CSV table of C-alpha atoms in Angstrom, one decimal:
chain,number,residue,atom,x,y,z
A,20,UNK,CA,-118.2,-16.1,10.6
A,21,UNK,CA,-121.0,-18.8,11.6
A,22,UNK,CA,-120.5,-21.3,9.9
A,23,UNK,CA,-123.9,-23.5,9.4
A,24,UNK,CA,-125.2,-26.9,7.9
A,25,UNK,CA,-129.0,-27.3,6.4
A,26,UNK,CA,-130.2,-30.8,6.6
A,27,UNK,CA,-133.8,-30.9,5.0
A,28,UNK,CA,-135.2,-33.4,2.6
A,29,UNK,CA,-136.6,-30.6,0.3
A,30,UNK,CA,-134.3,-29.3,-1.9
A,31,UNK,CA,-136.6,-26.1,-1.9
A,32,UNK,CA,-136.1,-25.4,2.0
A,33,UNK,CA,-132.5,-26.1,1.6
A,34,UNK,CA,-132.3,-23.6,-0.7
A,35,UNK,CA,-134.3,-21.0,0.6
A,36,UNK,CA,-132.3,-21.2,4.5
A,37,UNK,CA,-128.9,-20.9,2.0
A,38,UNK,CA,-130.6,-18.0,0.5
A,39,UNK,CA,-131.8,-16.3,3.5
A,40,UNK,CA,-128.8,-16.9,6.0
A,41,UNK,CA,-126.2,-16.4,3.5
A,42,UNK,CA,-127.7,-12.6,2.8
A,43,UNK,CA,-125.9,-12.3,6.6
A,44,UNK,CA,-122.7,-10.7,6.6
A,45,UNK,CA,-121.6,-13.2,9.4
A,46,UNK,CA,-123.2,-16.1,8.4
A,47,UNK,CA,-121.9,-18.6,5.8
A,48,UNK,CA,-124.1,-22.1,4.6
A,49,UNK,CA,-121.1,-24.5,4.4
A,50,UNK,CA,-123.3,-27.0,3.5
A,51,UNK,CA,-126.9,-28.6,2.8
A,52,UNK,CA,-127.4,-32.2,2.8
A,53,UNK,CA,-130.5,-35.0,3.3
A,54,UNK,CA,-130.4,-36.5,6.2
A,55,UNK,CA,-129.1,-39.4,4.7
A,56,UNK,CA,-125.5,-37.6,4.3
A,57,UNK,CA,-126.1,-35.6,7.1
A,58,UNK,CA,-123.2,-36.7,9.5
A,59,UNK,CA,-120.7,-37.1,6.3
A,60,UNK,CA,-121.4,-33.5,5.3
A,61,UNK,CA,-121.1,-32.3,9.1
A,62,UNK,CA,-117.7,-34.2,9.3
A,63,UNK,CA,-116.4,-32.6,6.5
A,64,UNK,CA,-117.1,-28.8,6.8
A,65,UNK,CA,-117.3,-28.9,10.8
A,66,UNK,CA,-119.7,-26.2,11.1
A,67,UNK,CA,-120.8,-24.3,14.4
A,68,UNK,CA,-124.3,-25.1,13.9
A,69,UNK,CA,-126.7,-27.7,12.5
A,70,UNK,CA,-130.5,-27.1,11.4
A,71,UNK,CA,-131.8,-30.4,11.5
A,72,UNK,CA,-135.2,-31.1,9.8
A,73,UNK,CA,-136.7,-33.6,12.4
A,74,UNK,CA,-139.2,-35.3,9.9
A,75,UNK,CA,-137.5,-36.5,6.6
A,76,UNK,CA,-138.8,-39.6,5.2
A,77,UNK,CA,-135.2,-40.7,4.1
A,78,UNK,CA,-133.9,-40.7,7.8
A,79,UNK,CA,-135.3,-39.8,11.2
A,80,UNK,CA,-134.3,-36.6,12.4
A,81,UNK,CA,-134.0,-37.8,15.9
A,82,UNK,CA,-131.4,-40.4,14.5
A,83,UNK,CA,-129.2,-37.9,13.2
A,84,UNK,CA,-129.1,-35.9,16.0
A,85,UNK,CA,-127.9,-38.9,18.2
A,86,UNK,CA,-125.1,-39.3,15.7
A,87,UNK,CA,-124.3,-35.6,15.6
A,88,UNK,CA,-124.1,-35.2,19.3
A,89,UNK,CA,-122.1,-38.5,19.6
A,90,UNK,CA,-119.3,-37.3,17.2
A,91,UNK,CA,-115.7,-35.7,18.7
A,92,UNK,CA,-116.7,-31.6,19.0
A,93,UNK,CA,-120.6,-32.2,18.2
A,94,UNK,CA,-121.8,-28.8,16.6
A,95,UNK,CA,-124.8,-27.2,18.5
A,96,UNK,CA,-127.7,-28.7,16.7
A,97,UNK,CA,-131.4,-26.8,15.8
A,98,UNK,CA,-134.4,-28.9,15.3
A,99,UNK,CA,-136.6,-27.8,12.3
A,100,UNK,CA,-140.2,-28.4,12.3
A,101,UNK,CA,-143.4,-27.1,10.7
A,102,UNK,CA,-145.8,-27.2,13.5
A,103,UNK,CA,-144.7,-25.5,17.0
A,104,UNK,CA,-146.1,-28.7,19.0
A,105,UNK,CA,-144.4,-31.3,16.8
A,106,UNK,CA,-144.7,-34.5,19.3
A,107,UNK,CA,-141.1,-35.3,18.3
A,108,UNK,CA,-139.8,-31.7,19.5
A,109,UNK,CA,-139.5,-32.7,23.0
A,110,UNK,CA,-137.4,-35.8,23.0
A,111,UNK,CA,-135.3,-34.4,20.3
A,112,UNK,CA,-134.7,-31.2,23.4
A,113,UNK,CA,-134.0,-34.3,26.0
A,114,UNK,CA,-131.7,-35.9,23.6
A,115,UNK,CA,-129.7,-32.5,23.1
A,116,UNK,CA,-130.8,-30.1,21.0
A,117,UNK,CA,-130.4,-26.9,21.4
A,118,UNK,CA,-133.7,-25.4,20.6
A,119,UNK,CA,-135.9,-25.6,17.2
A,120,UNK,CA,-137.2,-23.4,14.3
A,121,UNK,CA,-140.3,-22.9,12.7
A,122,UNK,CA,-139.5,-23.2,9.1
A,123,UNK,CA,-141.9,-20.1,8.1
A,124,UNK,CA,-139.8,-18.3,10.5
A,125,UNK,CA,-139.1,-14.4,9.5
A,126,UNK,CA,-135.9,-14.0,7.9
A,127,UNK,CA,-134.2,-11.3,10.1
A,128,UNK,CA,-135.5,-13.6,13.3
A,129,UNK,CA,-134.1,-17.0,11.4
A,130,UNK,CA,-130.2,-15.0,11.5
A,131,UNK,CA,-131.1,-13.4,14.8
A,132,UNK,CA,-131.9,-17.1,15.6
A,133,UNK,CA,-128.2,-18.5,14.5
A,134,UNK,CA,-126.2,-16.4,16.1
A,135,UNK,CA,-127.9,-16.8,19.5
A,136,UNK,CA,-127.5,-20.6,19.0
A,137,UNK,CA,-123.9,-20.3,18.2
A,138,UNK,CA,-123.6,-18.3,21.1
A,139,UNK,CA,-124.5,-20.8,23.3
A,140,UNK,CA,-128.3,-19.4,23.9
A,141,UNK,CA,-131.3,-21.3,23.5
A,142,UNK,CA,-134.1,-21.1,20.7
A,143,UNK,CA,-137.4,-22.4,22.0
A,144,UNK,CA,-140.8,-20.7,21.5
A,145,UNK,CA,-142.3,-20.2,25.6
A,146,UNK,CA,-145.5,-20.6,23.8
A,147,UNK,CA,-144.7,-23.8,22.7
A,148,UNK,CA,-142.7,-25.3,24.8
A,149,UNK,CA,-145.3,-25.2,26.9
A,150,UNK,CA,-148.3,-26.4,24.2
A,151,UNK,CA,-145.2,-29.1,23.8
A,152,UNK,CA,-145.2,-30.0,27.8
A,153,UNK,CA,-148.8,-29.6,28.3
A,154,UNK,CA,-149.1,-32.3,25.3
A,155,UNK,CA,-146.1,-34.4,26.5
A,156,UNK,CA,-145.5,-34.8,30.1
A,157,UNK,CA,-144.6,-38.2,30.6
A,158,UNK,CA,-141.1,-38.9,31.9
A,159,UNK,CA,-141.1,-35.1,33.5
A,160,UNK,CA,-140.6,-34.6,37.2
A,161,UNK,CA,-143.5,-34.1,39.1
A,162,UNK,CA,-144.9,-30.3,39.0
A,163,UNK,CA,-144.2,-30.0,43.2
A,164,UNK,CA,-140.5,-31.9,42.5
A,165,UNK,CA,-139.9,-29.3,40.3
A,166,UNK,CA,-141.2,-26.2,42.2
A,167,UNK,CA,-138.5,-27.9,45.2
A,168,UNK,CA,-135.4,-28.0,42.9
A,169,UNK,CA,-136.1,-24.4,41.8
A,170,UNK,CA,-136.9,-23.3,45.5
A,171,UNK,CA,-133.5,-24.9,46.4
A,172,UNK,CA,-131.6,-22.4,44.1
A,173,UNK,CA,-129.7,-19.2,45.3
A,174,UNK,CA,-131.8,-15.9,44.5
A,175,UNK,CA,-128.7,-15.3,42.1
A,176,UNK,CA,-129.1,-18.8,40.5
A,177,UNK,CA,-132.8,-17.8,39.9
A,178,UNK,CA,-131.9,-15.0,38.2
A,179,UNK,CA,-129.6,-16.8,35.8
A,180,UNK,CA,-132.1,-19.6,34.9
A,181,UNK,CA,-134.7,-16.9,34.4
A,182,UNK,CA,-132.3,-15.4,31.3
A,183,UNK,CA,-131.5,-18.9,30.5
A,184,UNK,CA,-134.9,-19.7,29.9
A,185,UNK,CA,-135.4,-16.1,27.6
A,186,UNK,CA,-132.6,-18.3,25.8
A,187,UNK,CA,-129.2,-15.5,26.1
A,188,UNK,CA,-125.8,-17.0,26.0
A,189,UNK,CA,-123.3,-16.7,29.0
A,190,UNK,CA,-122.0,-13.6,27.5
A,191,UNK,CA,-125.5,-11.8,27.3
A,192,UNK,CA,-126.2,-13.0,30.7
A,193,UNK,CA,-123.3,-11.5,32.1
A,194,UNK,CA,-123.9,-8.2,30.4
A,195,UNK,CA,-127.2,-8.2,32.0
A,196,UNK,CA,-126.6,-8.9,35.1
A,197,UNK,CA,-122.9,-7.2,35.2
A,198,UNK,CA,-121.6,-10.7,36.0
A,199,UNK,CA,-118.2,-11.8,34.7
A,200,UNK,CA,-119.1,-14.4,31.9
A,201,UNK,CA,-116.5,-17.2,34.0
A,202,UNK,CA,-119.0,-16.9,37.0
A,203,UNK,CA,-122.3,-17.0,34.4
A,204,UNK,CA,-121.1,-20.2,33.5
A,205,UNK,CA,-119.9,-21.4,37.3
A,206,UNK,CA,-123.8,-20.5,38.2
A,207,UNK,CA,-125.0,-22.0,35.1
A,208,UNK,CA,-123.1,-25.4,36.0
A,209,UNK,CA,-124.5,-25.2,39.6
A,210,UNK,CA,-128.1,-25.1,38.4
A,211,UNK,CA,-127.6,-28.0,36.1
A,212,UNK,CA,-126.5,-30.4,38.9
A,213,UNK,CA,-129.6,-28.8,41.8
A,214,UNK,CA,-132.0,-29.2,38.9
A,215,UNK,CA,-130.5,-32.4,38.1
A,216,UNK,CA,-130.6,-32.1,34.2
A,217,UNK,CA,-127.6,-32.5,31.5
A,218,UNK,CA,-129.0,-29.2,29.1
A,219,UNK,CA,-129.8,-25.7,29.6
A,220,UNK,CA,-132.6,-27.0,27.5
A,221,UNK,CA,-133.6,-29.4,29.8
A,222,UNK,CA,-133.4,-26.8,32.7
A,223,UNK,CA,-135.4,-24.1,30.7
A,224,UNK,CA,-138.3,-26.6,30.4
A,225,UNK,CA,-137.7,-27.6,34.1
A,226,UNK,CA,-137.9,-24.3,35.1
A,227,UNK,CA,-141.4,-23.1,33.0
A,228,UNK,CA,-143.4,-26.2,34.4
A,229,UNK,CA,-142.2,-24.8,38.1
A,230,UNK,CA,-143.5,-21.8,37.0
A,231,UNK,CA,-140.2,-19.7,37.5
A,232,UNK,CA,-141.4,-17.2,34.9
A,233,UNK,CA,-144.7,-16.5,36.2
A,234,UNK,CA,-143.4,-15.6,39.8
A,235,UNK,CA,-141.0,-13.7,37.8
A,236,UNK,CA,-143.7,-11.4,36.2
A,237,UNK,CA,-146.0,-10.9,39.5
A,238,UNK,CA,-146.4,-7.8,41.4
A,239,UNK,CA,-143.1,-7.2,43.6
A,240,UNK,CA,-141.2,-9.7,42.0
A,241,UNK,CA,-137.9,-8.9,41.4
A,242,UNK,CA,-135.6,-9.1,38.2
Protein backbone atom coordinates (compact mmCIF):
# COMPACT_ATOMS: atom_id res chain seq x y z
CA UNK A 1 0.00 0.00 0.00
CA UNK A 2 1.23 3.72 -0.94
CA UNK A 3 0.79 5.45 1.60
CA UNK A 4 0.39 9.41 0.54
CA UNK A 5 0.01 12.97 2.16
CA UNK A 6 -2.09 15.98 0.30
CA UNK A 7 -0.83 19.37 1.35
CA UNK A 8 -3.12 21.97 -0.51
CA UNK A 9 -4.64 25.13 1.01
CA UNK A 10 -8.06 24.25 -0.57
CA UNK A 11 -9.96 22.05 1.35
CA UNK A 12 -11.84 21.24 -2.02
CA UNK A 13 -8.53 19.92 -3.76
CA UNK A 14 -7.73 18.07 -0.70
CA UNK A 15 -10.69 16.44 -0.89
CA UNK A 16 -10.99 15.61 -4.29
CA UNK A 17 -6.96 13.88 -4.55
CA UNK A 18 -8.44 11.79 -1.20
CA UNK A 19 -11.30 11.01 -3.29
CA UNK A 20 -9.69 10.10 -6.39
CA UNK A 21 -6.41 8.18 -5.03
CA UNK A 22 -8.18 6.47 -2.34
CA UNK A 23 -10.70 4.78 -5.22
CA UNK A 24 -7.05 2.78 -5.74
CA UNK A 25 -6.85 -0.50 -4.30
CA UNK A 26 -3.06 0.22 -3.48
CA UNK A 27 -3.24 3.59 -2.54
CA UNK A 28 -4.20 4.98 0.89
CA UNK A 29 -4.47 9.17 1.71
CA UNK A 30 -2.96 9.00 5.26
CA UNK A 31 -3.31 12.42 5.54
CA UNK A 32 -4.24 16.07 4.19
CA UNK A 33 -2.98 19.08 5.75
CA UNK A 34 -2.16 23.05 4.88
CA UNK A 35 0.99 23.75 4.43
CA UNK A 36 1.17 25.23 7.68
CA UNK A 37 0.95 21.61 9.39
CA UNK A 38 2.55 20.15 6.62
CA UNK A 39 5.85 18.65 8.25
CA UNK A 40 3.75 17.79 11.66
CA UNK A 41 1.30 15.73 9.58
CA UNK A 42 4.25 14.05 7.51
CA UNK A 43 6.05 13.19 10.85
CA UNK A 44 3.21 11.58 12.10
CA UNK A 45 1.87 9.19 9.41
CA UNK A 46 5.36 8.81 7.60
CA UNK A 47 3.99 8.38 4.32
CA UNK A 48 5.87 7.21 1.01
CA UNK A 49 4.83 10.20 -0.88
CA UNK A 50 4.07 13.89 -0.46
CA UNK A 51 1.87 16.14 -3.04
CA UNK A 52 2.92 19.39 -2.23
CA UNK A 53 0.81 22.36 -3.50
CA UNK A 54 3.81 24.87 -4.33
CA UNK A 55 1.59 28.08 -4.06
CA UNK A 56 -0.47 28.37 -0.77
CA UNK A 57 -0.76 31.73 0.63
CA UNK A 58 -0.41 30.34 4.28
CA UNK A 59 3.19 28.93 3.52
CA UNK A 60 5.45 28.72 0.56
CA UNK A 61 5.51 25.49 -1.03
CA UNK A 62 9.23 25.66 -1.69
CA UNK A 63 9.66 26.13 2.23
CA UNK A 64 8.05 22.99 2.95
CA UNK A 65 9.80 21.09 0.72
CA UNK A 66 13.20 22.19 2.19
CA UNK A 67 11.83 21.00 5.53
CA UNK A 68 10.55 17.76 4.14
CA UNK A 69 13.71 16.72 2.42
CA UNK A 70 15.74 17.86 5.51
CA UNK A 71 13.88 15.48 7.90
CA UNK A 72 15.44 11.76 8.94
CA UNK A 73 13.84 9.29 5.86
CA UNK A 74 12.42 12.38 3.75
CA UNK A 75 9.36 10.87 1.77
CA UNK A 76 9.64 11.47 -2.08
CA UNK A 77 7.87 14.72 -2.55
CA UNK A 78 5.48 15.86 -5.82
CA UNK A 79 5.08 19.50 -6.54
CA UNK A 80 1.39 20.54 -7.42
CA UNK A 81 0.81 23.32 -9.62
CA UNK A 82 -2.00 24.72 -11.93
CA UNK A 83 -0.02 25.95 -14.81
CA UNK A 84 2.68 23.46 -16.50
CA UNK A 85 5.29 26.46 -16.60
CA UNK A 86 4.86 27.63 -13.06
CA UNK A 87 8.23 29.87 -12.59
CA UNK A 88 8.58 28.13 -9.18
CA UNK A 89 8.51 24.53 -10.72
CA UNK A 90 12.13 24.57 -11.52
CA UNK A 91 13.81 25.43 -8.37
CA UNK A 92 11.43 23.42 -6.38
CA UNK A 93 13.10 20.23 -9.10
CA UNK A 94 16.73 21.74 -8.07
CA UNK A 95 15.79 21.66 -4.48
CA UNK A 96 14.56 17.96 -4.76
CA UNK A 97 11.49 17.11 -5.87
CA UNK A 98 10.68 14.50 -7.49
CA UNK A 99 8.58 15.68 -10.31
CA UNK A 100 5.12 17.70 -10.28
CA UNK A 101 1.38 17.37 -11.07
CA UNK A 102 -1.04 19.22 -12.90
CA UNK A 103 -3.94 19.50 -10.54
CA UNK A 104 -6.67 18.85 -13.47
CA UNK A 105 -4.66 15.85 -14.03
CA UNK A 106 -6.96 12.60 -15.26
CA UNK A 107 -7.66 10.49 -12.47
CA UNK A 108 -6.38 7.04 -13.71
CA UNK A 109 -2.93 9.19 -14.82
CA UNK A 110 -3.01 11.00 -11.13
CA UNK A 111 -2.66 6.95 -9.45
CA UNK A 112 -0.57 5.94 -12.50
CA UNK A 113 1.34 9.05 -11.37
CA UNK A 114 1.83 7.84 -7.49
CA UNK A 115 2.96 4.68 -7.97
CA UNK A 116 5.65 5.64 -10.38
CA UNK A 117 6.86 8.28 -7.82
CA UNK A 118 6.88 5.80 -5.05
CA UNK A 119 8.83 3.69 -7.24
CA UNK A 120 11.50 5.88 -7.53
CA UNK A 121 10.53 7.19 -11.23
CA UNK A 122 10.16 10.59 -12.17
CA UNK A 123 6.89 12.76 -13.01
CA UNK A 124 7.66 15.66 -15.19
CA UNK A 125 5.76 16.75 -18.40
CA UNK A 126 8.76 16.79 -21.50
CA UNK A 127 6.51 19.45 -22.77
CA UNK A 128 7.02 21.41 -19.90
CA UNK A 129 10.00 20.93 -18.57
CA UNK A 130 11.14 22.30 -21.46
CA UNK A 131 8.47 25.57 -21.74
CA UNK A 132 9.97 25.52 -17.95
CA UNK A 133 13.88 25.63 -19.17
CA UNK A 134 13.23 27.62 -22.20
CA UNK A 135 11.60 30.25 -19.58
CA UNK A 136 14.18 29.70 -16.79
CA UNK A 137 17.66 29.01 -17.79
CA UNK A 138 19.66 30.89 -15.55
CA UNK A 139 21.98 28.95 -13.26
CA UNK A 140 21.97 25.93 -16.02
CA UNK A 141 25.08 24.69 -17.58
CA UNK A 142 25.83 25.95 -20.75
CA UNK A 143 23.96 24.09 -23.76
CA UNK A 144 27.76 22.78 -25.28
CA UNK A 145 28.79 21.84 -21.37
CA UNK A 146 25.97 19.87 -21.32
CA UNK A 147 26.14 18.12 -24.77
CA UNK A 148 30.12 17.20 -23.26
CA UNK A 149 28.85 15.56 -20.03
CA UNK A 150 26.34 13.52 -22.01
CA UNK A 151 29.01 12.72 -24.84
CA UNK A 152 31.26 11.50 -21.91
CA UNK A 153 28.68 8.76 -20.88
CA UNK A 154 29.01 5.01 -21.86
CA UNK A 155 26.49 4.08 -24.77
CA UNK A 156 24.88 1.94 -21.84
CA UNK A 157 24.76 4.99 -19.51
CA UNK A 158 22.93 6.76 -22.38
CA UNK A 159 20.53 4.29 -22.58
CA UNK A 160 19.72 4.49 -18.85
CA UNK A 161 19.35 8.31 -18.77
CA UNK A 162 17.19 8.09 -21.87
CA UNK A 163 14.47 5.82 -19.52
CA UNK A 164 15.37 7.96 -16.72
CA UNK A 165 14.24 10.98 -18.43
CA UNK A 166 10.75 8.92 -19.71
CA UNK A 167 10.71 8.93 -15.73
CA UNK A 168 10.70 4.60 -15.03
CA UNK A 169 12.08 3.49 -11.68
CA UNK A 170 15.23 1.15 -11.46
CA UNK A 171 13.02 -1.74 -11.55
CA UNK A 172 11.24 -0.76 -14.91
CA UNK A 173 14.53 0.14 -16.34
CA UNK A 174 15.89 -3.04 -15.62
CA UNK A 175 12.98 -4.83 -17.12
CA UNK A 176 13.60 -2.92 -20.16
CA UNK A 177 16.72 -3.20 -20.74
CA UNK A 178 17.13 -6.95 -19.07
CA UNK A 179 19.52 -5.31 -16.64
CA UNK A 180 19.60 -6.59 -13.08
CA UNK A 181 17.92 -3.63 -10.97
CA UNK A 182 21.56 -3.57 -8.55
CA UNK A 183 23.44 -2.54 -11.82
CA UNK A 184 20.32 0.02 -12.96
CA UNK A 185 21.10 1.70 -9.95
CA UNK A 186 25.30 1.29 -10.12
CA UNK A 187 24.72 3.08 -13.79
CA UNK A 188 22.27 5.36 -12.43
CA UNK A 189 24.85 6.51 -9.59
CA UNK A 190 27.62 6.81 -12.36
CA UNK A 191 25.56 9.26 -14.45
CA UNK A 192 24.84 11.43 -11.45
CA UNK A 193 28.56 12.08 -10.60
CA UNK A 194 29.71 12.47 -14.98
CA UNK A 195 26.68 14.75 -15.15
CA UNK A 196 27.58 16.29 -12.04
CA UNK A 197 23.98 16.67 -10.54
CA UNK A 198 22.48 15.38 -6.98
CA UNK A 199 18.76 14.19 -8.63
CA UNK A 200 17.59 12.05 -11.43
CA UNK A 201 15.57 15.17 -11.73
CA UNK A 202 18.33 17.24 -12.20
CA UNK A 203 19.85 14.81 -14.75
CA UNK A 204 16.59 14.33 -16.74
CA UNK A 205 16.57 18.23 -17.29
CA UNK A 206 20.35 18.02 -18.01
CA UNK A 207 19.94 15.62 -20.35
CA UNK A 208 16.70 17.33 -22.52
CA UNK A 209 18.67 20.67 -22.94
CA UNK A 210 21.64 18.33 -24.46
CA UNK A 211 19.19 17.15 -26.47
CA UNK A 212 19.70 13.39 -25.57
CA UNK A 213 16.01 12.64 -26.65
CA UNK A 214 16.11 14.18 -29.92
CA UNK A 215 19.33 12.13 -31.13
CA UNK A 216 17.39 9.43 -29.58
CA UNK A 217 14.34 9.74 -32.01
CA UNK A 218 16.55 10.39 -35.42
CA UNK A 219 16.91 8.09 -38.17
CA UNK A 220 19.45 5.18 -37.18
CA UNK A 221 19.46 6.00 -33.78
CA UNK A 222 19.41 3.26 -31.54
CA UNK A 223 17.34 2.39 -28.40
Amino acid sequence: MIRVVVVDDEALVRSGFRLILSAADDIEVAATATGADAVAAVREVCPDLVLLDIRMPDVDGLSVLRRLRALPDAPVVAMLTTFDADEYVLTALRSGAAGFLLKDTEPDQLAQSVRTLAAGGIVMSPKASQALLRSHPGGMPAPDAEAARVKGLTDRERDVLTLVTEGLSNADIGTRLHLGTGTVKDHVSAILTKLRVTSRVQAALLAQRAGLLDARDQPGATR
